[in-house]
Coordinates of C-alpha atoms and ligand atoms in Angstrom, one line a residue:
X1 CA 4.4 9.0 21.9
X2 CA 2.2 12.2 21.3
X3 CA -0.9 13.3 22.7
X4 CA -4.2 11.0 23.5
X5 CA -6.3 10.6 20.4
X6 CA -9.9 11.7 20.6
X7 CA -12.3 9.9 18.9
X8 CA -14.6 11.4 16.5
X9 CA -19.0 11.1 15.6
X10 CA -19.0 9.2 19.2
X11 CA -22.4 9.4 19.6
X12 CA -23.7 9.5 15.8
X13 CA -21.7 6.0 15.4
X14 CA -23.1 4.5 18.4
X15 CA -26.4 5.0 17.4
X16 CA -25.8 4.8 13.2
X17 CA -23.9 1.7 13.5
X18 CA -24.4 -0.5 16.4
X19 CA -27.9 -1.9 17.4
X20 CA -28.4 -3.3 21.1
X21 CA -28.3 -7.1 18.9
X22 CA -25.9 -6.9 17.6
X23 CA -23.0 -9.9 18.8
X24 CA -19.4 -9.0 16.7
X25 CA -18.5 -5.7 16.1
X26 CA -15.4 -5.3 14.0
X27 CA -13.0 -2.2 14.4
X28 CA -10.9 -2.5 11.6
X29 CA -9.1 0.8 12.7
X30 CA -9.0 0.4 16.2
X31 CA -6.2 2.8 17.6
X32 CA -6.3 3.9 21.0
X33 CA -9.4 1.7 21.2
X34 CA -11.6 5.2 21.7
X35 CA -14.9 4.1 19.5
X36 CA -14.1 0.4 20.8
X37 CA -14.3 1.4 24.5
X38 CA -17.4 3.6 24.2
X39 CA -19.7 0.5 22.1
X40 CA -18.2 -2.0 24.6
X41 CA -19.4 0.3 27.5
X42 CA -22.5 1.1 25.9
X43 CA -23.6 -2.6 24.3
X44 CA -23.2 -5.2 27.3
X45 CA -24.0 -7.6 24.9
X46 CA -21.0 -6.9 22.2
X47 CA -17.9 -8.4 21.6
X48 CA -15.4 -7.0 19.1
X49 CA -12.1 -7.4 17.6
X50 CA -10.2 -4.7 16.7
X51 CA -7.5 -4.4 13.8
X52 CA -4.7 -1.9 13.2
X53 CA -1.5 -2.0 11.6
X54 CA 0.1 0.0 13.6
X55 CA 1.5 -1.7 17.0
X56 CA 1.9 1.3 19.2
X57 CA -1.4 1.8 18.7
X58 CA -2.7 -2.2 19.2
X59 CA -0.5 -1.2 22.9
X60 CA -2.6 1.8 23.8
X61 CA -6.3 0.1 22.4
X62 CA -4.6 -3.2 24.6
X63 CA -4.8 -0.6 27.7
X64 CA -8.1 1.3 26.8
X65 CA -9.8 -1.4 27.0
X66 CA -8.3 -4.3 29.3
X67 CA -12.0 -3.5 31.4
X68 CA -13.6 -5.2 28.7
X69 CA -11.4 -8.6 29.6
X70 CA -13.3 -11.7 27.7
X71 CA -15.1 -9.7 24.8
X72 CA -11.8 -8.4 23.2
X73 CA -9.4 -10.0 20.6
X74 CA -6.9 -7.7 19.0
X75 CA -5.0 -8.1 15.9
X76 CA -2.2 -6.5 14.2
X77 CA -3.2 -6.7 10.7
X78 CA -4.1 -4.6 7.6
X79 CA -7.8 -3.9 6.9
X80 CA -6.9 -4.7 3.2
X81 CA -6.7 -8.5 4.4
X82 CA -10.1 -8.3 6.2
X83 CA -10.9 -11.8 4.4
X84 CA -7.9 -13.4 5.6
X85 CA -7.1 -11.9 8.5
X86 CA -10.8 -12.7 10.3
X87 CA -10.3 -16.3 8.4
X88 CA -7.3 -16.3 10.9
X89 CA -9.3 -16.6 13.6
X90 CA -12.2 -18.8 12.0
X91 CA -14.4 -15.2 11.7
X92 CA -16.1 -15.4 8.3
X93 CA -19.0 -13.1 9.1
X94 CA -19.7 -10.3 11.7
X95 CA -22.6 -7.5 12.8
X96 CA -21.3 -5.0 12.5
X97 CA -18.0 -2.6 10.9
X98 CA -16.0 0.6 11.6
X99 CA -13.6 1.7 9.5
X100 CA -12.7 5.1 11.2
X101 CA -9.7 6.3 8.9
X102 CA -6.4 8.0 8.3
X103 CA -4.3 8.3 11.2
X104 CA -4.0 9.0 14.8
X105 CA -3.6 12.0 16.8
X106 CA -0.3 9.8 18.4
X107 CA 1.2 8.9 15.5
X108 CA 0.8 12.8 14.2
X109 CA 3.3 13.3 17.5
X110 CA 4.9 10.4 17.6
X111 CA 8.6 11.7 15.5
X112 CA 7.2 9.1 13.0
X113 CA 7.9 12.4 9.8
X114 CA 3.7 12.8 9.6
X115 CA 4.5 16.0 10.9
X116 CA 5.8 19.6 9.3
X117 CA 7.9 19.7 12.4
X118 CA 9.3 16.2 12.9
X119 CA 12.8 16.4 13.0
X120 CA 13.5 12.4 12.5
X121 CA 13.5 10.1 9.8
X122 CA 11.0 10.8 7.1
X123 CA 9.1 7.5 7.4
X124 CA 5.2 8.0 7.5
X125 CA 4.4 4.1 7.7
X126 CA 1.9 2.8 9.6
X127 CA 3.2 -0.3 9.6
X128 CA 6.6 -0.7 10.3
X129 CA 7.2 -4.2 8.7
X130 CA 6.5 -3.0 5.3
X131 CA 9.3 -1.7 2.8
X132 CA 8.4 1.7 1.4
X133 CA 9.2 5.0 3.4
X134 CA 8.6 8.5 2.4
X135 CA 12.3 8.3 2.7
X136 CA 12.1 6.2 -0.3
X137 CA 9.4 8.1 -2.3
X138 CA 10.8 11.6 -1.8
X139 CA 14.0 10.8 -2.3
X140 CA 13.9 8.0 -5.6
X141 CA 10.6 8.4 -7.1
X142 CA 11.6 10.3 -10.2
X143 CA 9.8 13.6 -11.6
X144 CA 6.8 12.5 -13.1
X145 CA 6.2 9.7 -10.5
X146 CA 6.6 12.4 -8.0
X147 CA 4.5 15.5 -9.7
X148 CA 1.9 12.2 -10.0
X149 CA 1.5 11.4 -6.4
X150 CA 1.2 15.1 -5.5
X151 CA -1.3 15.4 -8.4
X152 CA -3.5 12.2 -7.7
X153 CA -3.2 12.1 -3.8
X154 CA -2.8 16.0 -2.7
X155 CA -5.3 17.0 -5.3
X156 CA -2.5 19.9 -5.7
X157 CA -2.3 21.8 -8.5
X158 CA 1.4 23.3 -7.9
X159 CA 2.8 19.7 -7.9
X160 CA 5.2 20.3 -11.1
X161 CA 6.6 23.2 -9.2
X162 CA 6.8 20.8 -5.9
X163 CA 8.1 17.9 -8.0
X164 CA 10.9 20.1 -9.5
X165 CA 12.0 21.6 -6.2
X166 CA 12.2 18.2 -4.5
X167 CA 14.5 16.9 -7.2
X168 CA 16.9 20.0 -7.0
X169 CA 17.5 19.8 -3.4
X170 CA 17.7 16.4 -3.2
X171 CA 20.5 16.4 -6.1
X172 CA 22.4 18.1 -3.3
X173 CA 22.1 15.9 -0.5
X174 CA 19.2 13.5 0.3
X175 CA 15.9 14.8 2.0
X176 CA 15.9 13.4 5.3
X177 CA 13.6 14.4 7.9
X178 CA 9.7 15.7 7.6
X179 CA 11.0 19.4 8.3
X180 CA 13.3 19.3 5.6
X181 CA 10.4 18.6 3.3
X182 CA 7.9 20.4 4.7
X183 CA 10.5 23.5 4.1
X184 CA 11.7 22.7 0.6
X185 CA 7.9 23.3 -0.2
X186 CA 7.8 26.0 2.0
X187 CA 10.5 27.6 -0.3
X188 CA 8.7 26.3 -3.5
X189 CA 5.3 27.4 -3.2
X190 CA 4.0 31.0 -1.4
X191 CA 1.9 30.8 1.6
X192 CA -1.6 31.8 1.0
X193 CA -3.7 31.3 4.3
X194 CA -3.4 29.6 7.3
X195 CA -3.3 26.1 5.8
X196 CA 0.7 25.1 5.9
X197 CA 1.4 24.9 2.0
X198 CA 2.8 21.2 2.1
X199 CA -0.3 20.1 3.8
X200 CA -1.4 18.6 0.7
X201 CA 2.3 17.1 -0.6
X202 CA 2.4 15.4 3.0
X203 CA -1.0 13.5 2.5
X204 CA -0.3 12.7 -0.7
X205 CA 3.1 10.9 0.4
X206 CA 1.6 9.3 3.3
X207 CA -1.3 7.9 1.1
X208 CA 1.4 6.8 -1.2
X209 CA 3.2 5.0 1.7
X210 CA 0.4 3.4 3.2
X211 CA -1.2 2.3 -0.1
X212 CA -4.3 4.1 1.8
X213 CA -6.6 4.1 -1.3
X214 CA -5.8 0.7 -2.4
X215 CA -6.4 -0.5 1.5
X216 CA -10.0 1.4 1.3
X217 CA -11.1 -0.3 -2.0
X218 CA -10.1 -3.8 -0.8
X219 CA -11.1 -3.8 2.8
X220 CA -15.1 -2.4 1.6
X221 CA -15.1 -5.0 -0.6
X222 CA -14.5 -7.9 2.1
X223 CA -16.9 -5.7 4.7
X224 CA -19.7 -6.1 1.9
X225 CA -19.6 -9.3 0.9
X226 CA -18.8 -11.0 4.8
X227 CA -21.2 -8.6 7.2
X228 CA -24.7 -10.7 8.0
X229 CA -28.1 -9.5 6.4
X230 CA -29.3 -6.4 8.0
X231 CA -25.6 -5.9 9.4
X232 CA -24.2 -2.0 9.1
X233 CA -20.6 -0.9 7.9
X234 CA -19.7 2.8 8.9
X235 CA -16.9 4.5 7.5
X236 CA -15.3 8.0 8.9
X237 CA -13.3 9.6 6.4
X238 CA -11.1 12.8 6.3
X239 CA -10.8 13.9 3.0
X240 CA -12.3 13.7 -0.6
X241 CA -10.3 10.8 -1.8
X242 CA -11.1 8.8 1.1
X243 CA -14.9 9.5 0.6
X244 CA -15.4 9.3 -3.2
X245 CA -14.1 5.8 -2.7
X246 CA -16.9 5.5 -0.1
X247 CA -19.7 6.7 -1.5
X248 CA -19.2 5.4 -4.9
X249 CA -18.6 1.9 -3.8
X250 CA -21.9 1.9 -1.2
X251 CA -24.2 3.2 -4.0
X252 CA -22.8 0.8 -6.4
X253 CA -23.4 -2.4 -4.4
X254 CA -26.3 -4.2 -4.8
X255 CA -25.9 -5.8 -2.0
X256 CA -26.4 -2.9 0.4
X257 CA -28.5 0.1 1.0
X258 CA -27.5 3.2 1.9
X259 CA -28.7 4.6 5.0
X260 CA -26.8 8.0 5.4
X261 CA -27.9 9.8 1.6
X262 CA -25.4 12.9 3.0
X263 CA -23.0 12.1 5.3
X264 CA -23.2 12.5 8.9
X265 CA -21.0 15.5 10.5
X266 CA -20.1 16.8 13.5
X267 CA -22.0 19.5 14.9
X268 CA -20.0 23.0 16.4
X269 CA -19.8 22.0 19.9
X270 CA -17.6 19.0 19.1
X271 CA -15.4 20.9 15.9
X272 CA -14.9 23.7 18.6
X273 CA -13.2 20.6 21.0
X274 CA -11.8 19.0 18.7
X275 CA -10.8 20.7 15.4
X276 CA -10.0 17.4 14.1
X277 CA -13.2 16.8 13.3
X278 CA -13.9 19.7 11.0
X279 CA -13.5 17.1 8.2
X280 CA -14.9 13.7 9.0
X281 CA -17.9 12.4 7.3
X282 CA -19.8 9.5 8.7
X283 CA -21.2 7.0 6.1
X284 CA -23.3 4.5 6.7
X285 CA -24.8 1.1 4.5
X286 CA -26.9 -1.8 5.8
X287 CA -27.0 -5.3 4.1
X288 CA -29.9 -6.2 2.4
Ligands
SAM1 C1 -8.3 7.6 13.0 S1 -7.4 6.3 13.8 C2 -8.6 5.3 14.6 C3 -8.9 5.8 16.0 C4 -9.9 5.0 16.8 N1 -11.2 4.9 16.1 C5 -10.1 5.5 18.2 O1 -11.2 5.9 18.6 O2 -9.1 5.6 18.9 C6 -7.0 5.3 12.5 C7 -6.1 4.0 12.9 O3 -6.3 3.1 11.8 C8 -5.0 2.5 11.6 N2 -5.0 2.2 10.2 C9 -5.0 3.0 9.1 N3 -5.1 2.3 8.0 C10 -5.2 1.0 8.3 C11 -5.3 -0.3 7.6 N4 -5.3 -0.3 6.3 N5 -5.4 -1.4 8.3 C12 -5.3 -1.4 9.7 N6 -5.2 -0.3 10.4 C13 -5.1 0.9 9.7 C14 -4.0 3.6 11.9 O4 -2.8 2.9 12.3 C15 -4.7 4.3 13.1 O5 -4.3 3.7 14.3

């Protein structure tokens, strides 16, 4: 397993999010538990239960925060299902919501192919029960599915080129591991700046895996329509995608109002810790 996972806008959610009220608290992306153990710590009077997909990281929350014995309930889970997965439990309505997305610093280390480096199976899933690998995408997704993932979910405008040198290689042998792919586009595409040039073709397969778009548009929806009247929803995102989804869907609801009007970032002191951070935005609606 890779290194600890720091959690991002700490102090901005705390006090955006959570009131000293407030009962239930979900975490629907509770991964090492870091936002969960710092609300818990600060609210005496919370209780939460946490969600992920991922079970190495329901183990590490599990850890982070057996201190908080009595006012925890874990659940492996997808966010997608927030309806039925809370209905599992007899949860139809809550305070309060985090969604805190994308992916942890752990799984980035954890040999799991989200890294350039990653010498083992190209798999990206967070959730190992489901079918789809980046395996699978890379290597049988044909041209124009492919050049359209790279398009759509890497925002990448040298996907044809990307596309076409996929399919060559993999003609050859099958493209195994994260470093294989990370060099094929290496080859494909020139380096301009310090961004590694398949940073964009890795998000956009990972988004593809994990259905990430779809999961943000379903799980809102359920957020909106089951937190209580004056109840907040928060949502940390990383990239563009992620937060069109957001913002469009929070000032189209008439159900909510929209307390952040620009999103809430993290100020230098906390980028310079943790560069991370550079790209999260903090959004925030109340029920009406
Ligand atoms: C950025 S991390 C959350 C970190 C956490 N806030 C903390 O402080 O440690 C995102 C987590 O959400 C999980 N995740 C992503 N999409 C999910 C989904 N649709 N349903 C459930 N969990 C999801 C990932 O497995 C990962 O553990």
């Amino acid at each position: 397993m890779g290194a600890a996972h720091v959690p991002v806008l700490l102090e901005e959610v705390a006090n955006s999010l959570v009131s000293g009220n407030d009962k239930l608290f979900i975490d629907a992306t509770v991964g090492g538990g870091g936002h969960s153990s710092y609300l818990l710590g600060k609210y005496p009077g919370l209780n939460m239960i946490g969600l992920d997909m991922d079970d190495d990281a329901l183990a590490i929350a599990r850890d982070r925060l057996k201190g908080f014995e009595g006012r925890v309930m874990l659940i492996r889970g997808n966010f997608k299902d927030l309806r039925e997965v809370l209905g599992s439990v007899d949860v139809l309505s809550f305070d309060t919501i985090l969604f805190d997305l994308g992916f942890s610093t752990f799984q980035m280390g954890g040999g799991r192919g989200f890294s350039f480096n990653d010498d083992t199976f190209l798999d990206m899933r967070m959730d190992d029960r489901q079918p789809l690998t980046a395996y699978d995408v890379v290597n049988s997704y044909g041209y124009e599915a492919l050049k359209k993932v790279i398009t759509e979910y890497g925002e990448d405008y040298r996907a044809a080129r990307i596309a076409r040198a996929i399919m060559e290689e993999r003609r050859k042998r099958p493209i195994s591991t994260a470093k294989e792919l990370s060099t094929i586009v290496l080859k494909a595409i020139k380096k301009t700046g310090r961004v590694h040039p398949a940073t964009k073709t890795f998000q956009a397969i990972r988004i593809e895996v994990n259905g990430e778009l779809d999961n943000i548009r379903s799980g809102l929806a359920d957020a909106i329509d089951m937190v209580h009247s004056t109840g907040r929803i928060g949502v940390i995102s990383f990239h563009s995608l992620e937060d069109r989804i957001v913002k469009e869907m929070f000032r189209m609801s008439s159900l909510l109002n929209v307390i952040t009007k620009k999103p809430i970032r993290p100020g230098r002191p906390e980028i310079l810790a943790n560069p991370r951070a550079r790209s999260a935005k903090l959004r925030v609606a109340e029920k009406k």
